Each structure stands twice: as structure tokens, then as C-alpha cells.
Coordinates of C-alpha atoms in Angstrom, one line a residue:
X1109 CA 78.8 -90.8 -14.1
X1110 CA 81.1 -93.8 -16.1
X1111 CA 84.6 -94.1 -15.9
X1112 CA 85.6 -91.2 -18.8
X1113 CA 82.9 -89.0 -16.9
X1114 CA 85.1 -89.2 -13.5
X1115 CA 88.3 -88.6 -15.4
X1116 CA 86.9 -85.7 -17.3
X1117 CA 85.1 -83.9 -14.0
X1118 CA 88.4 -84.9 -12.0
X1119 CA 90.4 -82.7 -14.9
X1120 CA 87.9 -79.9 -14.7
X1121 CA 88.6 -79.3 -10.8
X1122 CA 91.8 -79.7 -10.8
X1123 CA 94.7 -77.1 -11.6
X1124 CA 94.9 -78.1 -15.2
X1125 CA 92.8 -75.8 -17.3
X1126 CA 94.9 -73.0 -15.2
X1127 CA 98.5 -73.5 -15.9
X1128 CA 97.3 -75.0 -19.8
X1129 CA 95.5 -71.3 -20.1
X1130 CA 98.6 -69.4 -19.2
X1131 CA 100.9 -71.4 -21.6
X1132 CA 97.8 -70.7 -24.4
X1133 CA 97.8 -67.3 -23.5
X1134 CA 101.6 -66.3 -23.8
X1135 CA 101.8 -68.4 -26.8
X1136 CA 98.5 -66.8 -28.5
X1137 CA 100.1 -63.5 -27.6
X1138 CA 104.0 -64.4 -28.8
X1139 CA 102.6 -65.5 -32.3
X1140 CA 99.4 -63.0 -32.8
X1141 CA 97.0 -65.8 -32.7
X1142 CA 99.1 -68.0 -35.1
X1143 CA 99.2 -70.2 -32.5
X1144 CA 96.4 -70.8 -30.0
X1145 CA 93.6 -69.0 -32.1
X1146 CA 92.5 -72.2 -33.8
X1147 CA 92.7 -76.2 -32.9
X1148 CA 90.7 -79.3 -34.1
X1149 CA 88.0 -76.5 -35.8
X1150 CA 87.6 -74.8 -32.1
X1151 CA 88.0 -71.0 -32.4
X1152 CA 89.7 -69.4 -29.4
X1153 CA 89.8 -65.6 -28.0
X1154 CA 91.6 -64.2 -24.9
X1155 CA 89.3 -62.6 -22.2
X1156 CA 90.9 -60.1 -19.8
X1157 CA 88.4 -59.7 -17.0
X1158 CA 89.2 -57.5 -13.9
X1159 CA 90.2 -59.1 -10.9
X1160 CA 86.8 -58.6 -8.5
X1161 CA 89.3 -59.1 -5.5
X1162 CA 92.7 -57.7 -6.6
X1163 CA 91.6 -55.2 -9.5
X1164 CA 94.4 -56.7 -11.2
X1165 CA 93.7 -57.8 -15.1
X1166 CA 92.9 -61.9 -15.5
X1167 CA 93.5 -63.5 -18.7
X1168 CA 92.0 -67.0 -19.8
X1169 CA 91.7 -68.2 -23.7
X1170 CA 88.3 -69.1 -24.3
X1171 CA 86.5 -71.2 -27.2
X1172 CA 83.8 -68.9 -28.8
X1173 CA 81.5 -68.6 -32.0
X1174 CA 80.3 -65.3 -33.2
X1175 CA 76.5 -64.5 -33.0
X1176 CA 75.4 -61.4 -34.7
X1177 CA 78.6 -59.5 -34.3
X1178 CA 79.1 -60.7 -30.7
X1179 CA 81.4 -63.2 -29.1
X1180 CA 79.6 -66.1 -27.4
X1181 CA 81.3 -68.3 -24.4
X1182 CA 80.5 -70.7 -22.3
X1183 CA 81.1 -70.6 -18.1
X1184 CA 81.8 -74.3 -18.3
X1185 CA 84.7 -74.2 -16.1
X1186 CA 85.5 -77.6 -17.6
X1187 CA 82.5 -79.3 -16.1
X1188 CA 83.4 -78.4 -12.6
X1189 CA 80.5 -77.6 -9.9
X1190 CA 81.7 -74.1 -9.3
X1191 CA 81.7 -71.4 -12.1
X1192 CA 85.1 -70.3 -13.5
X1193 CA 86.9 -67.2 -12.1
X1194 CA 86.6 -65.1 -15.4
X1195 CA 82.9 -65.6 -15.1
X1196 CA 82.6 -64.4 -11.4
X1197 CA 84.8 -61.5 -12.4
X1198 CA 82.1 -60.5 -15.3
X1199 CA 79.5 -60.5 -13.1
X1200 CA 80.9 -58.4 -10.6
X1201 CA 82.6 -56.0 -13.4
X1202 CA 81.2 -56.9 -16.9
X1203 CA 83.2 -55.1 -19.0
X1204 CA 86.4 -56.7 -20.2
X1205 CA 88.8 -57.1 -23.2
X1206 CA 88.7 -59.5 -26.2
X1207 CA 91.8 -60.3 -28.4
X1208 CA 91.2 -62.4 -31.5
X1209 CA 94.7 -62.4 -33.2
X1210 CA 95.8 -59.0 -32.9
X1211 CA 93.0 -57.1 -32.7
X1212 CA 92.0 -55.8 -28.7
X1213 CA 88.1 -55.3 -28.6
X1214 CA 86.2 -53.7 -25.4
X1215 CA 83.5 -55.7 -24.4
X1216 CA 80.4 -55.9 -21.9
X1217 CA 79.3 -59.3 -20.7
X1218 CA 76.0 -60.3 -19.8
X1219 CA 74.5 -63.6 -19.8
X1220 CA 71.9 -64.8 -22.5
X1221 CA 68.2 -65.0 -21.9
X1222 CA 66.7 -68.1 -22.2
X1223 CA 65.6 -67.9 -25.2
X1224 CA 69.0 -66.8 -26.4
X1225 CA 70.3 -69.8 -24.5
X1226 CA 68.1 -72.4 -25.9
X1227 CA 69.0 -70.8 -29.6
X1228 CA 72.8 -71.1 -28.9
X1229 CA 73.3 -74.0 -27.2
X1230 CA 73.1 -76.6 -29.7
X1231 CA 75.2 -74.3 -31.9
X1232 CA 78.0 -74.0 -29.1
X1233 CA 77.9 -78.0 -28.1
X1234 CA 78.4 -78.6 -32.0
X1235 CA 81.7 -76.5 -32.5
X1236 CA 83.1 -77.8 -29.0
X1237 CA 81.0 -81.3 -28.1
X1238 CA 83.3 -81.2 -24.7
X1239 CA 80.2 -79.1 -23.8
X1240 CA 77.5 -81.4 -24.1
X1241 CA 79.8 -83.9 -21.9
X1242 CA 80.3 -81.1 -19.3
X1243 CA 76.6 -80.5 -19.0
X1244 CA 76.3 -84.3 -18.0
X1245 CA 79.1 -83.6 -15.0
X1246 CA 77.9 -80.9 -13.3
X1247 CA 74.8 -80.1 -11.2
X1248 CA 74.7 -76.5 -12.2
X1249 CA 73.1 -74.9 -15.3
X1250 CA 76.1 -74.1 -17.3
X1251 CA 75.6 -70.1 -18.2
X1252 CA 76.4 -68.9 -21.9
X1253 CA 77.9 -65.6 -21.7
X1254 CA 77.3 -62.7 -24.3
X1255 CA 80.2 -60.7 -24.8
X1256 CA 79.2 -57.6 -27.0
X1257 CA 81.0 -54.5 -28.3
X1258 CA 81.8 -51.3 -26.1

């Protein structure tokens, strides 16, 4: 692993994304997505899950692409070796909501099949080049998650 990859891994395993995510979420909601919905060609949504231990709503901003009316997100956790909390929450309770701009959409989550992942992964890496770097710095297979309208 090169120096740049070590730095990326350290950031992914630090509280950086949690803090950044909170600020992103506040700005997204205050502006109806005007700030935070798109940055550098990457589109973002807000995903609200139910905490598996607390039962409380947990919201995170995530990059996404649309595919056949579904929202596709990646459980990369910044290249960390452990999955993001939102993915662990969804595996426990797959019902969630997505906010895009001012719209709130009820969704249900599931991991892609191998065939779906094979089709979507190149498109996801093109939309967000960090995913290609993340897959190089973690030993786990990064889940690709479909959020389908309920």
C-alpha cells in the first residue's frame, strides 16, 4: 500500500466521515439540497435508517446513482475494513427513507446480486472514482446496495 493509500485508509477509519456527514446533512436539509445534493459531479442523497440498538433514526449523506428507478449506494465506509453503521442498520431493518432535495421517499434496501453488482460496479466507480481506491485498500468486498421504492 502506497503513502496515498495509507492516508486514505487512515481517513476512512477515523471519525472524519461521521463529523463531515453531520455537517453535510444539516446543510442539505437547511437548503433543501441546494447545498450538498451535488458536488464535483457526484450526486448525494440523505439516507435515514433505524438504529439497530437505539431504535432511533440515523441519517447519513451518501453518493448515489439511479438505476431503473432505484437508488444505488455503496457501503464503502471510506475504505475501512468494517462496514458502515448505516449498512449494518439496514441489514437489521431494511425499511428506510431517502431524501433527494426536498422529496422524502420510503425505500427498502437489499444487497445486489452478483450479476447486478458486476453490471453496476464499473458505473459506480466512474461516478465516484474513490470507490476504485477504496476497493484496493480494504480486504472486504464492498457491498453495493439497492434502495427500492416502497
